[in-house]
Tab-separated table of C-alpha atoms in Angstrom:
chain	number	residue	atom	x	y	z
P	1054	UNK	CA	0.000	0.000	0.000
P	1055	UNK	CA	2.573	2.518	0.962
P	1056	UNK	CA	4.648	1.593	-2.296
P	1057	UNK	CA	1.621	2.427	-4.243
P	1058	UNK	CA	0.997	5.715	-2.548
P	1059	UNK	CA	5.203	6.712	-3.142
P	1060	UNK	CA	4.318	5.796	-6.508
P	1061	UNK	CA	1.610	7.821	-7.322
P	1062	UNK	CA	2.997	11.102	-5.408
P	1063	UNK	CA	6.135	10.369	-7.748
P	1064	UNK	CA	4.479	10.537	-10.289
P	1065	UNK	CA	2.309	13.542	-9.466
P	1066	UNK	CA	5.565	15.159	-8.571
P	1067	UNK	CA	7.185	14.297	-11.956
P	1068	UNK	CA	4.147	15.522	-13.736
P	1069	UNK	CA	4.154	18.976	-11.803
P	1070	UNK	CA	8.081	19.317	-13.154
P	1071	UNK	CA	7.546	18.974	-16.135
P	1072	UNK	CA	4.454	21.118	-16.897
P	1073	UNK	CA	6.751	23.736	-14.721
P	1074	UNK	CA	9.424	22.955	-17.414
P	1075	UNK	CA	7.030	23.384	-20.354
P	1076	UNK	CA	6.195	26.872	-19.003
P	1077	UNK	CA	9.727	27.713	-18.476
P	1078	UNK	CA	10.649	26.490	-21.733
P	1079	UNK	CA	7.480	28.379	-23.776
P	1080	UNK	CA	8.849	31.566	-21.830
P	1081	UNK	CA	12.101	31.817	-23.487
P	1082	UNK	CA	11.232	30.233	-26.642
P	1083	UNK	CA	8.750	33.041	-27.395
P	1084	UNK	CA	10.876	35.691	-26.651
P	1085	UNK	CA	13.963	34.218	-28.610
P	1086	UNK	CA	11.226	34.182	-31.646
P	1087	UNK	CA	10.186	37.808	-31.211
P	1088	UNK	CA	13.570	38.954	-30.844
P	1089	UNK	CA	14.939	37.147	-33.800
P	1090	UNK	CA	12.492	38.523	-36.448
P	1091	UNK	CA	13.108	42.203	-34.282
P	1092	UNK	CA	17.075	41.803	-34.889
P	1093	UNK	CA	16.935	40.087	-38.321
P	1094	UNK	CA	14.989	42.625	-39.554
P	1095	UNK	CA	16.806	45.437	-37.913
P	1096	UNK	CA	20.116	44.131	-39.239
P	1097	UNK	CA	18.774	43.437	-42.757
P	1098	UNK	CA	17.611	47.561	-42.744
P	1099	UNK	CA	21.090	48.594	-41.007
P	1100	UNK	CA	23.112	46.326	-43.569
P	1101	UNK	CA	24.464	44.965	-40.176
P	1102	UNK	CA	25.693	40.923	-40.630
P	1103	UNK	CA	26.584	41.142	-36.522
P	1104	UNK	CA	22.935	42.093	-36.712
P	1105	UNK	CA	21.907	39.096	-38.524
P	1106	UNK	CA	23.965	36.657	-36.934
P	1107	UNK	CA	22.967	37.309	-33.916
P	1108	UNK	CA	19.300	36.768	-34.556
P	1109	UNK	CA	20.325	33.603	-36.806
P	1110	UNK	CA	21.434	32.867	-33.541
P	1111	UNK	CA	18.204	33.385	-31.105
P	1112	UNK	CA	16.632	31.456	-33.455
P	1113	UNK	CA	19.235	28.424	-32.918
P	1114	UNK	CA	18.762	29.002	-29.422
P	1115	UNK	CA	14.985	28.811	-30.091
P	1116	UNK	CA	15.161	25.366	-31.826
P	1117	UNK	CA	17.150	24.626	-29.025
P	1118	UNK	CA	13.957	25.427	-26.518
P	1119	UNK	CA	11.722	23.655	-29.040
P	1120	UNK	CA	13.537	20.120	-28.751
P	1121	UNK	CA	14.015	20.515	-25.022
P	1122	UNK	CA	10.122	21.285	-25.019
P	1123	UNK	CA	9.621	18.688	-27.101
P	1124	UNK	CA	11.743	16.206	-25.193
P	1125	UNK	CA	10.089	16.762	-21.648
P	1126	UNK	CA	7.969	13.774	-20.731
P	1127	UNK	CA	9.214	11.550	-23.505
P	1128	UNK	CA	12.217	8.780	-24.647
P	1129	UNK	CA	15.607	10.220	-25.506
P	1130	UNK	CA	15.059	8.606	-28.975
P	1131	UNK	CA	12.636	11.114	-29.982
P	1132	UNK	CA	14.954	14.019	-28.473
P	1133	UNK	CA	17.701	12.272	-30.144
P	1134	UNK	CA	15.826	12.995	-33.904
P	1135	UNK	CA	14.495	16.240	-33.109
P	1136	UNK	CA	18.076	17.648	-32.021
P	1137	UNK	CA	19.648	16.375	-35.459
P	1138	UNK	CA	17.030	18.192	-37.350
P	1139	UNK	CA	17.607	21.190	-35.123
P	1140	UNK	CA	21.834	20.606	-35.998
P	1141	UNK	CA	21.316	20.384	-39.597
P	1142	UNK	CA	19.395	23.716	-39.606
P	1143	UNK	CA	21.853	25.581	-37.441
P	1144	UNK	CA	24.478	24.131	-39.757
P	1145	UNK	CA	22.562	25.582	-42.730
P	1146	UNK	CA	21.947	29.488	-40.922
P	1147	UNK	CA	25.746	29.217	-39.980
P	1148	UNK	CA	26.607	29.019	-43.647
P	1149	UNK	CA	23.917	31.694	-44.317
P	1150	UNK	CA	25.898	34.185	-42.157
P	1151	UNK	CA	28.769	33.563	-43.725
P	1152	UNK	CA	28.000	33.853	-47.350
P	1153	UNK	CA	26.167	37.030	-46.013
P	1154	UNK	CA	29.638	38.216	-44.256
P	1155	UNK	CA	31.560	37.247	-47.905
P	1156	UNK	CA	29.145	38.505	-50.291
P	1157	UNK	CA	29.423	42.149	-48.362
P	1158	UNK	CA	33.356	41.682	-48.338
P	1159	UNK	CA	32.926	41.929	-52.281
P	1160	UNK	CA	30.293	44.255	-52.046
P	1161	UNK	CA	30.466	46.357	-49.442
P	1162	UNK	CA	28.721	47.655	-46.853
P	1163	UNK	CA	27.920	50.613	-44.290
P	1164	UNK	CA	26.153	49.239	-41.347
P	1165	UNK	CA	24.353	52.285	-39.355
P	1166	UNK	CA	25.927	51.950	-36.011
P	1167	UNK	CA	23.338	53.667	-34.171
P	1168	UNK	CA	20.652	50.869	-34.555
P	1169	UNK	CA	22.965	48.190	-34.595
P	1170	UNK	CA	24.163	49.486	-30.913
P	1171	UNK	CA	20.585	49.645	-29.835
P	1172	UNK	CA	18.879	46.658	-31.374
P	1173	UNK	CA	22.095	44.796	-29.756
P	1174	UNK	CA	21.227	46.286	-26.219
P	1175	UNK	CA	17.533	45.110	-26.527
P	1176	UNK	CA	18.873	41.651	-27.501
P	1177	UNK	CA	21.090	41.574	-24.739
P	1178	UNK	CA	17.905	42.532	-22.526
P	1179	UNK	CA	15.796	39.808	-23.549
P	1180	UNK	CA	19.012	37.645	-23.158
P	1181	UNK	CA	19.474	38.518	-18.930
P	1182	UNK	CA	15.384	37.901	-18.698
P	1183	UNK	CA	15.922	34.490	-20.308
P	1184	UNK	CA	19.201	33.824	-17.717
P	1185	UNK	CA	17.182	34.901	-14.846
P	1186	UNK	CA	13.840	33.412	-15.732
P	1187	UNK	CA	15.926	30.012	-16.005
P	1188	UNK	CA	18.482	30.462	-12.745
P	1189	UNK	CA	16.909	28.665	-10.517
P	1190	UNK	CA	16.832	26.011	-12.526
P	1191	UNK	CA	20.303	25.720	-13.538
P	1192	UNK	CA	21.388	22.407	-12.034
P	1193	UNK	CA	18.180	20.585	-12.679
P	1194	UNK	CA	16.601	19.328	-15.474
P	1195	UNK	CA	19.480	18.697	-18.583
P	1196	UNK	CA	17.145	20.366	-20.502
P	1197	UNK	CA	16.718	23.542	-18.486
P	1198	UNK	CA	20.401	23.142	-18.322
P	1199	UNK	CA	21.715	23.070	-21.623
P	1200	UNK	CA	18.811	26.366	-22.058
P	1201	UNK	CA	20.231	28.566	-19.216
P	1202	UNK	CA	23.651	27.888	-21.087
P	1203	UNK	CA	22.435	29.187	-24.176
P	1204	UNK	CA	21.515	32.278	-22.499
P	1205	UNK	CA	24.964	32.513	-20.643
P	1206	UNK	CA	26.981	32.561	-23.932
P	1207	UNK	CA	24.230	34.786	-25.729
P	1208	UNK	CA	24.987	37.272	-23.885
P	1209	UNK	CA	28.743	37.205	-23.968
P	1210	UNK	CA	27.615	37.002	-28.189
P	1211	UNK	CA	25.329	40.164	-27.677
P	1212	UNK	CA	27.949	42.037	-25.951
P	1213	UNK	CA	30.501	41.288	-28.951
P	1214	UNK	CA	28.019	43.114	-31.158
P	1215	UNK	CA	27.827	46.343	-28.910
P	1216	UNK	CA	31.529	46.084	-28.992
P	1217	UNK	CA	31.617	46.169	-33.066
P	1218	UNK	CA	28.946	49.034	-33.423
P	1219	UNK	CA	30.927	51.032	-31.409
P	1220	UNK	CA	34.276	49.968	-33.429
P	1221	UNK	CA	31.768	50.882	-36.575
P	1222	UNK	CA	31.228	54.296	-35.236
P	1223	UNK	CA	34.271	54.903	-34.464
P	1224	UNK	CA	35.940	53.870	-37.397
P	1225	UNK	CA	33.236	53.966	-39.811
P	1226	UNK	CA	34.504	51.095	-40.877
P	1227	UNK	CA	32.402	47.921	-41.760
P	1228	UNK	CA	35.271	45.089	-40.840
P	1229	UNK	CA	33.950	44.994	-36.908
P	1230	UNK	CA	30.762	44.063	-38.105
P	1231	UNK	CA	31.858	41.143	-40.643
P	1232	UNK	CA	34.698	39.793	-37.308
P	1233	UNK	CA	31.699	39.573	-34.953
P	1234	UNK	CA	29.386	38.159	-37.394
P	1235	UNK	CA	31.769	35.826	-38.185
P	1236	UNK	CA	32.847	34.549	-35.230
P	1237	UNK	CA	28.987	33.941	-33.733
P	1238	UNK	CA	28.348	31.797	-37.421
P	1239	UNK	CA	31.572	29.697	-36.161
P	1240	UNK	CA	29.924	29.395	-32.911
P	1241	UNK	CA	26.662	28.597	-33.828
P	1242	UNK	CA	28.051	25.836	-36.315
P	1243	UNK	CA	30.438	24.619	-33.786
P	1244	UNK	CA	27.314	24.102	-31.520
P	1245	UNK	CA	25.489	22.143	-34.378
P	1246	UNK	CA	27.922	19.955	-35.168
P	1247	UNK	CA	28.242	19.036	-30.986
P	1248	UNK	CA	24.486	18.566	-30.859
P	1249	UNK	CA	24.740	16.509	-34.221
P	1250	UNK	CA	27.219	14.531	-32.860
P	1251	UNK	CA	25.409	14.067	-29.827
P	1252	UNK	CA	22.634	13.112	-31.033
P	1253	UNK	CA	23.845	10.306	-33.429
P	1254	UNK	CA	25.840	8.894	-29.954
P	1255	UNK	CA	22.459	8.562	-28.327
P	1256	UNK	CA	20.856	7.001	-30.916
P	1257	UNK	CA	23.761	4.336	-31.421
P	1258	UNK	CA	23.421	3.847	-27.404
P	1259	UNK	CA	27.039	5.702	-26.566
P	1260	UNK	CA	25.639	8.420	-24.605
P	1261	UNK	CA	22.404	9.034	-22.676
P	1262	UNK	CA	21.458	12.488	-23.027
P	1263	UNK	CA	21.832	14.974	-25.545
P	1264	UNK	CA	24.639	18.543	-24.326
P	1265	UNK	CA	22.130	20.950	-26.396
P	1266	UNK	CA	24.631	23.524	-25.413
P	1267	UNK	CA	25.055	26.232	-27.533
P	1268	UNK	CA	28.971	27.198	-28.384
């Protein structure tokens, strides 16, 4: 009798987590959305590729949030297919950034410093929310893990793209804005190859769970 009552307040208990996960995860993943098509569009209008590799990347991070969401309550296998999906993509928008960054090197370009500095400051905003929102959480779930990581490094990312507007500025030259945007694409495919990776061990049965870091 008593093992059946442990059992069913474990799994009440478990069920509580995870719709407290779900709402966690919905949280972030929304604003990651907004802010992407906020900061793609602003960099597309301020010819900024920092600017567009930095929402390339909130919308990584937001795939990221999707497969955790996805994977709460359920076998790693189906985490395990979701995440290479989400890999390949990043892999593709990493490569979009940098044909973006090369094409412009031909081309040229004059990003408009002022919006790039404060489209980057709003991104960095929603960036803390996200790292606070999922604190607490930190050494839980490996989901809500791998998430509050995401936001850690995003905001080291954001901060690299203050950095190059005010290089831009004060330069007026466009080559700050081609390093940082740059160096996030190399992050964000670095990160999809990992998850990639990852994912394929899982699914062979040589790892358990899935980093979903980003960087």
């Amino acid at each position: 009798m008593s093992s059946c009552c442990d059992s069913s307040c474990s799994s009440t208990a478990q069920a509580q987590m995870d719709k407290t996960q779900k709402r966690l995860l919905w949280t972030v993943l929304l604003l990651n959305g907004v802010m992407f098509f906020v900061e793609f569009t602003a960099g597309w209008l301020a010819e900024s590729s920092g600017l567009i590799a930095d929402s390339l990347d909130m919308l990584a991070d937001t795939l990221v949030y999707a497969v955790s969401l996805y994977a709460v309550g359920k076998a790693i296998k189906y985490k395990a297919n979701a995440a290479i999906f989400n890999g390949t993509l990043q892999t593709v928008l990493a490569f979009v950034v940098l044909a973006d960054v090369l094409q412009r090197l031909v081309f040229g370009s004059q990003p408009n410093a002022n919006m790039m500095l404060w489209i980057a400051f709003l991104a960095l905003a929603v960036n803390v929310l996200c790292f606070a929102l999922l604190y607490s959480s930190r050494n839980g779930d490996i989901n809500i893990r791998a998430s509050w990581i995401c936001s850690r490094n995003d905001m080291l990312m954001n901060s690299g793209v203050i950095i190059s507007a005010l290089l831009v500025a004060q330069l007026d030259m466009a080559w700050p804005d081609l390093v940082i945007a740059t160096a996030i694409a190399l992050i964000v495919l670095r990160s999809a190859i990992r998850i990639i990776h990852d994912a394929r061990a899982v699914k062979a049965g040589e790892k358990t769970d899935i980093s979903g870091c980003c960087g």
